[in-house]
mmCIF file of C-alpha atoms in Angstrom:
data_model
loop_
_atom_site.group_PDB
_atom_site.id
_atom_site.type_symbol
_atom_site.label_atom_id
_atom_site.label_comp_id
_atom_site.label_asym_id
_atom_site.label_seq_id
_atom_site.Cartn_x
_atom_site.Cartn_y
_atom_site.Cartn_z
ATOM 1 C CA MET U 46 6.023 12.968 -25.929
ATOM 2 C CA PRO U 47 4.337 11.609 -22.767
ATOM 3 C CA CYS U 48 6.138 8.848 -20.930
ATOM 4 C CA SER U 49 3.567 6.195 -21.819
ATOM 5 C CA GLU U 50 3.950 6.948 -25.544
ATOM 6 C CA GLY U 51 7.688 6.294 -25.450
ATOM 7 C CA LEU U 52 7.435 2.805 -23.982
ATOM 8 C CA THR U 53 8.907 -0.136 -25.870
ATOM 9 C CA THR U 54 8.350 -3.837 -25.359
ATOM 10 C CA ALA U 55 9.648 -7.091 -26.792
ATOM 11 C CA TRP U 56 6.302 -8.816 -26.475
ATOM 12 C CA SER U 57 5.413 -10.879 -29.532
ATOM 13 C CA ALA U 58 3.087 -9.491 -32.172
ATOM 14 C CA ASN U 59 0.789 -12.505 -32.110
ATOM 15 C CA VAL U 60 -0.035 -11.972 -28.413
ATOM 16 C CA LEU U 61 -0.751 -8.307 -29.049
ATOM 17 C CA HIS U 62 -2.959 -9.294 -31.985
ATOM 18 C CA GLN U 63 -4.981 -11.759 -29.908
ATOM 19 C CA TRP U 64 -5.320 -9.395 -26.970
ATOM 20 C CA GLY U 65 -4.981 -6.075 -28.780
ATOM 21 C CA ALA U 66 -8.259 -4.597 -27.617
ATOM 22 C CA LEU U 67 -7.336 -5.365 -24.016
ATOM 23 C CA LEU U 68 -3.563 -5.200 -23.788
ATOM 24 C CA ALA U 69 -2.890 -2.084 -25.855
ATOM 25 C CA PRO U 70 -4.862 0.177 -23.513
ATOM 26 C CA LEU U 71 -3.408 -1.642 -20.513
ATOM 27 C CA SER U 72 0.152 -0.866 -21.603
ATOM 28 C CA LEU U 73 1.025 -4.258 -20.085
ATOM 29 C CA LEU U 74 4.762 -4.557 -20.543
ATOM 30 C CA LEU U 75 6.005 -8.005 -19.580
ATOM 31 C CA SER U 76 9.539 -8.121 -20.934
ATOM 32 C CA ALA U 77 13.073 -8.265 -19.595
ATOM 33 C CA GLN U 78 14.165 -6.012 -22.453
ATOM 34 C CA PHE U 79 11.678 -3.252 -21.656
ATOM 35 C CA GLN U 80 13.368 0.057 -20.892
ATOM 36 C CA LEU U 81 11.377 1.845 -18.212
ATOM 37 C CA CYS U 82 11.176 5.518 -19.092
ATOM 38 C CA LYS U 83 12.682 7.866 -16.543
ATOM 39 C CA ALA U 84 9.982 10.484 -16.533
ATOM 40 C CA ALA U 85 8.731 12.567 -13.675
ATOM 41 C CA ASP U 86 6.405 9.813 -12.428
ATOM 42 C CA SER U 87 7.480 8.565 -9.003
ATOM 43 C CA ALA U 88 8.411 4.867 -8.808
ATOM 44 C CA TRP U 89 6.963 4.234 -5.353
ATOM 45 C CA LYS U 90 7.112 0.648 -4.162
ATOM 46 C CA SER U 91 4.041 -1.217 -2.972
ATOM 47 C CA GLY U 92 2.984 -4.739 -2.037
ATOM 48 C CA ALA U 93 5.779 -7.291 -1.891
ATOM 49 C CA GLU U 94 8.365 -4.825 -3.212
ATOM 50 C CA LEU U 95 7.589 -2.426 -0.369
ATOM 51 C CA THR U 96 7.834 -5.189 2.220
ATOM 52 C CA TRP U 97 11.225 -6.289 0.925
ATOM 53 C CA GLN U 98 12.481 -2.714 0.827
ATOM 54 C CA LEU U 99 11.467 -2.071 4.422
ATOM 55 C CA GLU U 100 13.342 -5.209 5.486
ATOM 56 C CA SER U 101 16.476 -4.362 3.472
ATOM 57 C CA PRO U 102 19.619 -2.760 4.965
ATOM 58 C CA VAL U 103 20.070 0.970 4.480
ATOM 59 C CA GLY U 104 22.762 3.437 5.494
ATOM 60 C CA VAL U 105 22.382 7.153 6.262
ATOM 61 C CA ARG U 106 24.746 9.904 7.320
ATOM 62 C CA TRP U 107 22.719 12.842 8.574
ATOM 63 C CA GLY U 108 24.464 15.721 10.284
ATOM 64 C CA SER U 109 21.971 18.367 11.439
ATOM 65 C CA ASN U 110 19.817 17.720 8.367
ATOM 66 C CA PRO U 111 16.318 19.243 8.428
ATOM 67 C CA LEU U 112 13.852 16.452 9.134
ATOM 68 C CA ARG U 113 11.674 16.909 6.040
ATOM 69 C CA ALA U 114 14.680 17.174 3.730
ATOM 70 C CA ALA U 115 16.198 14.019 5.242
ATOM 71 C CA LEU U 116 12.956 12.078 4.875
ATOM 72 C CA THR U 117 12.384 13.323 1.326
ATOM 73 C CA SER U 118 15.857 12.183 0.277
ATOM 74 C CA LEU U 119 15.418 8.827 2.018
ATOM 75 C CA ALA U 120 12.023 8.290 0.416
ATOM 76 C CA ARG U 121 13.307 9.007 -3.089
ATOM 77 C CA THR U 122 16.407 6.845 -2.833
ATOM 78 C CA GLN U 123 14.480 3.908 -1.337
ATOM 79 C CA GLY U 124 11.319 4.270 -3.413
ATOM 80 C CA VAL U 125 9.242 4.273 -0.219
ATOM 81 C CA ALA U 126 6.671 7.035 0.247
ATOM 82 C CA ILE U 127 6.873 8.766 3.649
ATOM 83 C CA PHE U 128 4.183 11.142 4.965
ATOM 84 C CA LEU U 129 5.183 13.559 7.742
ATOM 85 C CA ASP U 130 2.336 14.753 9.963
ATOM 86 C CA ARG U 131 1.639 18.515 9.815
ATOM 87 C CA ARG U 132 2.094 18.785 13.603
ATOM 88 C CA VAL U 133 5.748 17.755 13.386
ATOM 89 C CA ASP U 134 8.373 20.506 12.976
ATOM 90 C CA PRO U 135 9.811 19.778 9.511
ATOM 91 C CA ASP U 136 12.900 21.930 10.095
ATOM 92 C CA GLN U 137 14.145 20.288 13.277
ATOM 93 C CA ALA U 138 17.694 19.008 12.855
ATOM 94 C CA VAL U 139 18.348 15.273 12.813
ATOM 95 C CA ASP U 140 21.735 13.687 13.471
ATOM 96 C CA LEU U 141 21.978 10.038 12.595
ATOM 97 C CA VAL U 142 24.758 7.890 11.176
ATOM 98 C CA ARG U 143 23.829 4.242 10.765
ATOM 99 C CA GLY U 144 24.562 1.512 8.274
ATOM 100 C CA ASP U 145 23.518 -1.585 10.176
ATOM 101 C CA LEU U 146 19.736 -1.247 10.215
ATOM 102 C CA THR U 147 16.870 -2.170 7.930
ATOM 103 C CA LEU U 148 14.819 0.701 6.560
ATOM 104 C CA ARG U 149 12.020 -0.214 8.958
ATOM 105 C CA GLU U 150 14.398 -0.189 11.940
ATOM 106 C CA LEU U 151 15.932 3.102 10.805
ATOM 107 C CA LEU U 152 12.541 4.807 10.644
ATOM 108 C CA GLU U 153 11.601 3.416 14.051
ATOM 109 C CA GLN U 154 14.854 4.640 15.582
ATOM 110 C CA LEU U 155 14.447 8.080 14.026
ATOM 111 C CA ALA U 156 10.888 8.277 15.303
ATOM 112 C CA GLU U 157 11.986 7.286 18.808
ATOM 113 C CA GLN U 158 14.654 10.006 18.832
ATOM 114 C CA ARG U 159 12.078 12.623 17.797
ATOM 115 C CA ASN U 160 9.343 11.320 20.146
ATOM 116 C CA LEU U 161 7.249 10.252 17.173
ATOM 117 C CA GLY U 162 5.469 7.101 16.106
ATOM 118 C CA VAL U 163 5.601 5.107 12.878
ATOM 119 C CA GLY U 164 2.507 3.781 11.144
ATOM 120 C CA GLN U 165 1.544 2.679 7.668
ATOM 121 C CA VAL U 166 -1.463 3.442 5.492
ATOM 122 C CA GLY U 167 -1.406 1.230 2.410
ATOM 123 C CA PRO U 168 1.928 1.836 0.644
ATOM 124 C CA VAL U 169 2.689 4.995 2.674
ATOM 125 C CA VAL U 170 4.809 5.110 5.830
ATOM 126 C CA TYR U 171 3.432 7.666 8.307
ATOM 127 C CA LEU U 172 5.492 9.586 10.875
ATOM 128 C CA GLY U 173 3.641 11.607 13.464
ATOM 129 C CA PRO U 174 2.502 11.806 17.093
ATOM 130 C CA PRO U 175 2.641 8.333 18.697
ATOM 131 C CA GLN U 176 -1.056 8.310 19.604
ATOM 132 C CA THR U 177 -1.993 8.900 15.963
ATOM 133 C CA ALA U 178 0.579 6.514 14.511
ATOM 134 C CA ALA U 179 -0.664 3.747 16.826
ATOM 135 C CA VAL U 180 -4.165 3.667 15.287
ATOM 136 C CA LEU U 181 -4.055 5.417 11.905
ATOM 137 C CA GLY U 182 -3.347 2.385 9.699
ATOM 138 C CA THR U 183 -5.936 0.304 11.533
ATOM 139 C CA VAL U 184 -8.628 2.971 11.297
ATOM 140 C CA ALA U 185 -7.904 3.438 7.585
ATOM 141 C CA ALA U 186 -8.286 -0.329 7.074
ATOM 142 C CA GLN U 187 -11.579 -0.247 9.012
ATOM 143 C CA ARG U 188 -12.846 2.501 6.701
ATOM 144 C CA GLU U 189 -11.879 0.311 3.741
ATOM 145 C CA GLU U 190 -13.896 -2.589 5.135
ATOM 146 C CA HIS U 191 -16.873 -0.363 5.901
ATOM 147 C CA GLY U 192 -16.778 0.884 2.326
ATOM 148 C CA GLN U 193 -17.211 -2.688 1.096
ATOM 149 C CA GLN U 194 -20.545 -2.842 2.940
ATOM 150 C CA LEU U 195 -22.045 -0.027 0.863
ATOM 151 C CA SER U 196 -24.204 -0.489 -2.206
ATOM 152 C CA ALA U 197 -22.577 -1.778 -5.385
ATOM 153 C CA ALA U 198 -22.797 1.677 -6.967
ATOM 154 C CA LEU U 199 -20.977 3.314 -4.049
ATOM 155 C CA ARG U 200 -18.429 0.482 -3.778
ATOM 156 C CA ASN U 201 -17.498 0.973 -7.410
ATOM 157 C CA ARG U 202 -16.633 4.608 -6.697
ATOM 158 C CA LEU U 203 -14.322 3.555 -3.876
ATOM 159 C CA LYS U 204 -12.423 0.875 -5.837
ATOM 160 C CA ARG U 205 -10.417 3.402 -7.813
ATOM 161 C CA THR U 206 -6.804 3.958 -6.764
ATOM 162 C CA GLN U 207 -4.827 6.944 -7.965
ATOM 163 C CA PRO U 208 -1.712 8.858 -6.930
ATOM 164 C CA LEU U 209 -2.300 11.514 -4.292
ATOM 165 C CA ARG U 210 -0.514 14.663 -5.426
ATOM 166 C CA TRP U 211 -0.987 18.333 -4.693
ATOM 167 C CA PRO U 212 0.955 21.542 -5.448
ATOM 168 C CA GLU U 213 2.648 23.764 -2.890
ATOM 169 C CA LEU U 214 0.344 25.994 -0.791
ATOM 170 C CA THR U 215 -2.631 23.637 -1.198
ATOM 171 C CA THR U 216 -5.078 23.831 1.710
ATOM 172 C CA PRO U 217 -6.216 20.554 3.274
ATOM 173 C CA ARG U 218 -9.842 21.624 2.913
ATOM 174 C CA ASP U 219 -9.385 22.005 -0.827
ATOM 175 C CA LEU U 220 -7.606 18.648 -0.980
ATOM 176 C CA LEU U 221 -10.388 16.912 0.944
ATOM 177 C CA GLN U 222 -13.015 18.495 -1.272
ATOM 178 C CA ARG U 223 -11.153 17.423 -4.404
ATOM 179 C CA LEU U 224 -10.922 13.825 -3.213
ATOM 180 C CA ALA U 225 -14.607 13.770 -2.298
ATOM 181 C CA ASP U 226 -15.648 15.293 -5.629
ATOM 182 C CA GLU U 227 -13.591 12.731 -7.558
ATOM 183 C CA ALA U 228 -15.300 9.893 -5.672
ATOM 184 C CA GLY U 229 -18.772 11.482 -5.938
ATOM 185 C CA PHE U 230 -19.147 12.008 -2.178
ATOM 186 C CA GLN U 231 -20.080 15.020 -0.081
ATOM 187 C CA VAL U 232 -18.130 15.974 3.057
ATOM 188 C CA GLN U 233 -20.000 16.806 6.248
ATOM 189 C CA GLY U 234 -18.074 18.550 9.032
ATOM 190 C CA ILE U 235 -15.296 19.949 6.854
ATOM 191 C CA GLU U 236 -15.361 23.082 9.025
ATOM 192 C CA GLN U 237 -13.484 21.005 11.627
ATOM 193 C CA VAL U 238 -10.405 21.257 9.399
ATOM 194 C CA PRO U 239 -8.675 24.608 10.075
ATOM 195 C CA HIS U 240 -7.014 26.677 7.386
ATOM 196 C CA ASP U 241 -3.512 25.472 6.621
ATOM 197 C CA LEU U 242 -1.015 25.691 3.754
ATOM 198 C CA TRP U 243 0.837 22.530 2.823
ATOM 199 C CA PRO U 244 4.113 21.914 0.980
ATOM 200 C CA GLU U 245 3.978 19.998 -2.274
ATOM 201 C CA GLY U 246 2.931 16.357 -1.894
ATOM 202 C CA ASP U 247 3.520 13.243 -3.984
ATOM 203 C CA LEU U 248 2.197 9.884 -2.793
ATOM 204 C CA PRO U 249 1.606 6.559 -4.589
ATOM 205 C CA PRO U 250 -1.779 5.244 -5.757
ATOM 206 C CA LEU U 251 -4.205 5.125 -2.834
ATOM 207 C CA THR U 252 -7.840 4.323 -2.318
ATOM 208 C CA PHE U 253 -10.333 6.988 -1.277
ATOM 209 C CA ALA U 254 -10.259 5.778 2.347
ATOM 210 C CA GLN U 255 -6.462 5.753 2.490
ATOM 211 C CA SER U 256 -6.164 9.252 1.005
ATOM 212 C CA LEU U 257 -8.745 10.752 3.353
ATOM 213 C CA SER U 258 -7.187 9.022 6.364
ATOM 214 C CA LEU U 259 -3.755 10.517 5.665
ATOM 215 C CA VAL U 260 -5.064 14.026 4.998
ATOM 216 C CA LEU U 261 -7.189 13.984 8.163
ATOM 217 C CA ALA U 262 -4.528 12.440 10.424
ATOM 218 C CA GLY U 263 -2.854 15.758 11.242
ATOM 219 C CA PHE U 264 -6.133 17.084 12.603
ATOM 220 C CA GLN U 265 -6.779 13.957 14.712
ATOM 221 C CA LEU U 266 -9.830 13.206 12.567
ATOM 222 C CA THR U 267 -11.265 10.310 10.594
ATOM 223 C CA PHE U 268 -14.646 9.760 8.951
ATOM 224 C CA ASP U 269 -17.743 7.610 8.669
ATOM 225 C CA TYR U 270 -19.694 6.769 5.520
ATOM 226 C CA LEU U 271 -23.271 8.021 5.235
ATOM 227 C CA PRO U 272 -24.518 5.681 2.496
ATOM 228 C CA GLU U 273 -27.998 7.156 2.265
ATOM 229 C CA ALA U 274 -26.515 10.528 1.304
ATOM 230 C CA ALA U 275 -23.396 9.374 -0.604
ATOM 231 C CA ALA U 276 -21.417 11.381 1.928
ATOM 232 C CA VAL U 277 -18.717 11.098 4.575
ATOM 233 C CA ARG U 278 -18.943 12.710 7.999
ATOM 234 C CA LEU U 279 -15.769 13.795 9.775
ATOM 235 C CA LYS U 280 -15.294 12.713 13.376
ATOM 236 C CA PRO U 281 -12.480 12.452 15.960
ATOM 237 C CA LEU U 282 -9.858 9.762 15.446
ATOM 238 C CA PRO U 283 -10.379 7.095 18.142
ATOM 239 C CA ALA U 284 -7.748 6.531 20.808
ATOM 240 C CA THR U 285 -7.760 2.766 20.266
ATOM 241 C CA ALA U 286 -8.563 0.530 17.321
ATOM 242 C CA SER U 287 -8.257 -3.111 16.317
ATOM 243 C CA ILE U 288 -8.996 -5.233 13.271
ATOM 244 C CA VAL U 289 -9.164 -8.973 12.628
ATOM 245 C CA ARG U 290 -6.587 -10.521 10.325
ATOM 246 C CA ARG U 291 -5.989 -14.195 9.472
ATOM 247 C CA ILE U 292 -2.344 -15.243 9.065
ATOM 248 C CA PRO U 293 -1.360 -18.696 7.788
ATOM 249 C CA LEU U 294 0.068 -20.836 10.575
ATOM 250 C CA ARG U 295 3.728 -21.737 10.082
ATOM 251 C CA GLY U 296 4.952 -24.297 12.590
ATOM 252 C CA SER U 297 3.337 -26.056 15.518
ATOM 253 C CA PRO U 298 0.488 -24.186 17.269
ATOM 254 C CA ALA U 299 2.229 -24.398 20.650
ATOM 255 C CA ALA U 300 5.544 -23.003 19.360
ATOM 256 C CA VAL U 301 3.844 -20.256 17.344
ATOM 257 C CA GLY U 302 1.675 -19.238 20.292
ATOM 258 C CA THR U 303 4.713 -19.018 22.571
ATOM 259 C CA ALA U 304 6.654 -16.924 20.040
ATOM 260 C CA ILE U 305 3.770 -14.490 19.565
ATOM 261 C CA ARG U 306 3.171 -14.067 23.303
ATOM 262 C CA ARG U 307 6.871 -13.428 23.874
ATOM 263 C CA ARG U 308 7.131 -10.817 21.111
ATOM 264 C CA PHE U 309 3.629 -9.295 21.382
ATOM 265 C CA PRO U 310 2.471 -9.875 24.964
ATOM 266 C CA ASP U 311 -0.635 -7.685 24.631
ATOM 267 C CA ALA U 312 -1.842 -9.125 21.305
ATOM 268 C CA SER U 313 -5.205 -10.887 21.226
ATOM 269 C CA PHE U 314 -5.109 -13.966 18.991
ATOM 270 C CA THR U 315 -6.392 -17.497 18.534
ATOM 271 C CA ILE U 316 -5.186 -20.387 16.383
ATOM 272 C CA GLU U 317 -7.891 -22.077 14.328
ATOM 273 C CA ASP U 318 -8.254 -23.939 11.028
ATOM 274 C CA GLY U 319 -4.571 -23.573 10.159
ATOM 275 C CA ASP U 320 -4.537 -19.808 10.724
ATOM 276 C CA VAL U 321 -3.496 -17.395 13.441
ATOM 277 C CA VAL U 322 -6.515 -15.099 13.897
ATOM 278 C CA VAL U 323 -5.258 -11.782 15.261
ATOM 279 C CA ASP U 324 -7.502 -9.076 16.728
ATOM 280 C CA ALA U 325 -5.136 -6.136 17.139
ATOM 281 C CA THR U 326 -3.814 -3.080 15.369
ATOM 282 C CA LEU U 327 -2.704 -3.465 11.773
ATOM 283 C CA GLU U 328 0.913 -2.865 12.856
ATOM 284 C CA VAL U 329 0.767 -5.690 15.406
ATOM 285 C CA ALA U 330 -0.848 -8.015 12.860
ATOM 286 C CA ASP U 331 1.872 -7.111 10.366
ATOM 287 C CA GLY U 332 4.535 -7.727 13.016
ATOM 288 C CA ILE U 333 3.094 -11.165 13.739
ATOM 289 C CA ARG U 334 2.971 -11.945 10.030
ATOM 290 C CA ARG U 335 6.647 -10.990 9.668
ATOM 291 C CA LEU U 336 7.523 -13.012 12.743
ATOM 292 C CA LEU U 337 5.900 -16.118 11.273
ATOM 293 C CA ASP U 338 7.491 -15.452 7.869
ATOM 294 C CA GLY U 339 10.915 -15.332 9.536
ATOM 295 C CA THR U 340 11.639 -11.764 8.394
ATOM 296 C CA ALA U 341 11.354 -10.021 11.753
ATOM 297 C CA ALA U 342 14.647 -11.168 13.255
ATOM 298 C CA ARG U 343 16.999 -10.079 10.456
ATOM 299 C CA PRO U 344 16.685 -8.059 7.252
ATOM 300 C CA LYS U 345 15.278 -9.820 4.202
ATOM 301 C CA PRO U 346 16.467 -8.054 1.059
ATOM 302 C CA PRO U 347 14.779 -8.680 -2.283
ATOM 303 C CA PRO U 348 15.598 -12.147 -3.583
ATOM 304 C CA ALA U 349 18.576 -12.310 -5.902
ATOM 305 C CA LYS U 350 17.874 -12.835 -9.556
ATOM 306 C CA THR U 351 18.340 -16.473 -10.467
ATOM 307 C CA LYS U 352 20.072 -17.164 -13.753
ATOM 308 C CA GLY U 353 17.447 -17.903 -16.381
ATOM 309 C CA GLU U 354 14.572 -16.870 -14.107
ATOM 310 C CA LYS U 355 11.938 -14.932 -15.995
ATOM 311 C CA ARG U 356 11.384 -11.349 -14.880
ATOM 312 C CA TYR U 357 8.428 -9.121 -15.563
ATOM 313 C CA THR U 358 7.980 -5.409 -16.072
ATOM 314 C CA LEU U 359 4.429 -4.123 -15.848
ATOM 315 C CA ARG U 360 2.984 -0.668 -16.054
ATOM 316 C CA VAL U 361 -0.771 -0.062 -15.930
ATOM 317 C CA GLN U 362 -2.876 2.896 -14.913
ATOM 318 C CA ASP U 363 -6.501 2.735 -13.746
ATOM 319 C CA LYS U 364 -7.329 -0.619 -15.363
ATOM 320 C CA PRO U 365 -9.657 -3.332 -13.970
ATOM 321 C CA LEU U 366 -7.882 -5.888 -11.826
ATOM 322 C CA ALA U 367 -9.519 -8.761 -13.742
ATOM 323 C CA ALA U 368 -8.199 -7.472 -17.060
ATOM 324 C CA VAL U 369 -4.643 -7.141 -15.760
ATOM 325 C CA ALA U 370 -4.780 -10.576 -14.081
ATOM 326 C CA ALA U 371 -6.143 -12.094 -17.298
ATOM 327 C CA ALA U 372 -3.256 -10.672 -19.289
ATOM 328 C CA ILE U 373 -0.743 -12.037 -16.777
ATOM 329 C CA ALA U 374 -2.441 -15.452 -16.860
ATOM 330 C CA LYS U 375 -2.312 -15.413 -20.665
ATOM 331 C CA GLU U 376 1.390 -14.573 -20.660
ATOM 332 C CA THR U 377 2.007 -17.343 -18.105
ATOM 333 C CA GLY U 378 0.010 -19.862 -20.116
ATOM 334 C CA VAL U 379 -2.685 -20.638 -17.550
ATOM 335 C CA GLU U 380 -6.404 -20.041 -17.099
ATOM 336 C CA LEU U 381 -7.612 -17.249 -14.794
ATOM 337 C CA ARG U 382 -10.237 -17.953 -12.147
ATOM 338 C CA PHE U 383 -11.690 -15.841 -9.350
ATOM 339 C CA ASP U 384 -12.684 -17.405 -6.061
ATOM 340 C CA PRO U 385 -16.420 -16.597 -5.578
ATOM 341 C CA ARG U 386 -15.491 -14.600 -2.460
ATOM 342 C CA SER U 387 -13.336 -12.284 -4.625
ATOM 343 C CA GLU U 388 -15.764 -11.729 -7.489
ATOM 344 C CA ASP U 389 -16.634 -8.203 -6.354
ATOM 345 C CA MET U 390 -12.967 -7.185 -6.802
ATOM 346 C CA ARG U 391 -12.911 -7.901 -10.540
ATOM 347 C CA ASP U 392 -13.592 -4.264 -11.456
ATOM 348 C CA LYS U 393 -11.248 -2.722 -8.890
ATOM 349 C CA LEU U 394 -9.079 -0.196 -10.735
ATOM 350 C CA VAL U 395 -5.360 -0.755 -10.223
ATOM 351 C CA TRP U 396 -2.241 1.295 -10.827
ATOM 352 C CA LEU U 397 1.109 -0.504 -11.050
ATOM 353 C CA ASP U 398 4.636 0.367 -12.049
ATOM 354 C CA VAL U 399 7.095 -2.472 -11.382
ATOM 355 C CA LYS U 400 10.306 -3.453 -13.099
ATOM 356 C CA GLU U 401 12.257 -6.694 -13.313
ATOM 357 C CA VAL U 402 10.211 -8.588 -10.700
ATOM 358 C CA THR U 403 9.471 -12.284 -10.386
ATOM 359 C CA LEU U 404 5.992 -13.604 -11.128
ATOM 360 C CA ASP U 405 5.348 -13.984 -7.388
ATOM 361 C CA GLN U 406 6.402 -10.377 -6.711
ATOM 362 C CA LEU U 407 4.263 -9.181 -9.607
ATOM 363 C CA LEU U 408 1.148 -10.970 -8.398
ATOM 364 C CA GLN U 409 1.623 -9.979 -4.765
ATOM 365 C CA THR U 410 2.098 -6.329 -5.716
ATOM 366 C CA LEU U 411 -1.065 -6.477 -7.826
ATOM 367 C CA LEU U 412 -3.227 -8.277 -5.280
ATOM 368 C CA GLU U 413 -2.113 -7.324 -1.755
ATOM 369 C CA PRO U 414 -3.555 -3.748 -1.778
ATOM 370 C CA GLY U 415 -7.010 -5.268 -2.316
ATOM 371 C CA GLY U 416 -6.652 -7.858 0.446
ATOM 372 C CA LEU U 417 -6.189 -10.653 -2.100
ATOM 373 C CA THR U 418 -3.686 -13.402 -2.785
ATOM 374 C CA TYR U 419 -3.365 -16.139 -5.396
ATOM 375 C CA ARG U 420 -2.927 -19.845 -5.953
ATOM 376 C CA LEU U 421 -1.037 -20.945 -9.065
ATOM 377 C CA ASP U 422 -0.651 -24.422 -10.534
ATOM 378 C CA GLU U 423 0.233 -25.719 -13.967
ATOM 379 C CA GLN U 424 -3.206 -24.943 -15.355
ATOM 380 C CA THR U 425 -4.849 -22.229 -13.258
ATOM 381 C CA LEU U 426 -4.190 -18.839 -11.657
ATOM 382 C CA GLU U 427 -6.828 -18.396 -8.959
ATOM 383 C CA ILE U 428 -7.430 -15.026 -7.279
ATOM 384 C CA ARG U 429 -8.672 -15.456 -3.730
ATOM 385 C CA PRO U 430 -9.041 -13.519 -0.434
ATOM 386 C CA ALA U 431 -5.874 -13.253 1.641
ATOM 387 C CA GLY U 432 -5.924 -15.725 4.534
ATOM 388 C CA ALA U 433 -8.737 -17.780 2.973
ATOM 389 C CA PRO U 434 -8.553 -21.545 3.592
#
C-alpha cells in the first residue's frame, strides 16, 4: 500500500465533512497523534525548519571518508539536501572531527578545506567551485523573478514545485529535457551541455528555475526565458550577480548600519521605511538577515516544545497554496485573506512534509519558498509578500 494510503489522523469527522472535497485530496494532517509513515520518501527540511537545522550544532567524525559518502550521510541524518558539483572529485578523502560547530559552519569549514564554496538554491545546499557558489543562488533567484514577468499562462507552468530525482547513469541532457518537457518549455543551446553520466540524485521539491539552475551549475551555465517561444536559452553563468531584498529593521538605524558594515564591509544597503534594503548576493542578504535576527553569532536550535503548545503535522503534494492556507486557517479558527500583492500566488502548487511543528514553523515553511510571509491576529490569517510594509 502506498505511503499516502496508510496515513492516519485524529482530525475530527465534522471538519472532514465540512471540508471533505478540499481536505481529503490535500491529505492535510494536522494532529499531534499522527504517525508519519516511514516510507522511501525523503524528509528534506525547507523553510524555517531548514534555517533552524543549519544553525543547530552537529558533530562528525570523518577519517579518510570519501567526500560524497560523507556528504550523503550528513544530508540524510540532518534532513538537509546537499548537491555536490560534478567538477568536484567525489572520492577525495576528508578528515574532520568536530562537535562544536553548527551545520552551516561545518559545511563552510569543509568547503574551505577542499577549496570549495558553499551556496544555496532554495532548500538545497550547494558545494562546488567558489566562483560558482558565490553567484548560483542569486542567479537562480533572478530567474525566479524573471519568470514572474511572463504571461499568466507561462507563470502557471513555473509555479509547480516537485522533487528532483533521477536514477543512476542519467545524463544531464536527458534531465534538462525532462524538466523542460514537464514545464512545457523548449531548450535552446542544449548542445552546450557535454555528455556525462550522473550518480543517482534525490532532492526536495524545487521550482523549474531552481532545478535548471542546479543541473546547469556544473557546466558554468544558466538560462534566459524566451517568452515568445515558450523556451529557455542556455547561456554562461555570470561572474557576478546581485539581487534586492528587504529585511525588517531590528534596532536603531545607526547601530544596525554599523553592525552590517563591520560584518559585511562590501555589502550595498540602505535603511528606509523600517527596512534594510540590501542589493547584494542572496548569501550576503541571508547573512544580514541572520545577523539582525540574532542567529549569526551562536547556533539557534529548533525551539523546544512548550508543554501544552499545539503542534502540527502536515503532508501535501502538488496542491494550491490557497487551498492549503485555507485549511490551516480553518483549523486555527480564523479567516484567510491574501494581500492584493500576493494574489497571483494563490494557485502556486506546494509540496510539504513536516512533523510536530509549531504554527509559526508550519506557515513559514509553507510560505517562504514563494517569497511570502504572514500576519496573524485573533480573526485573520493574511498572506503577504515577505518584507512588505
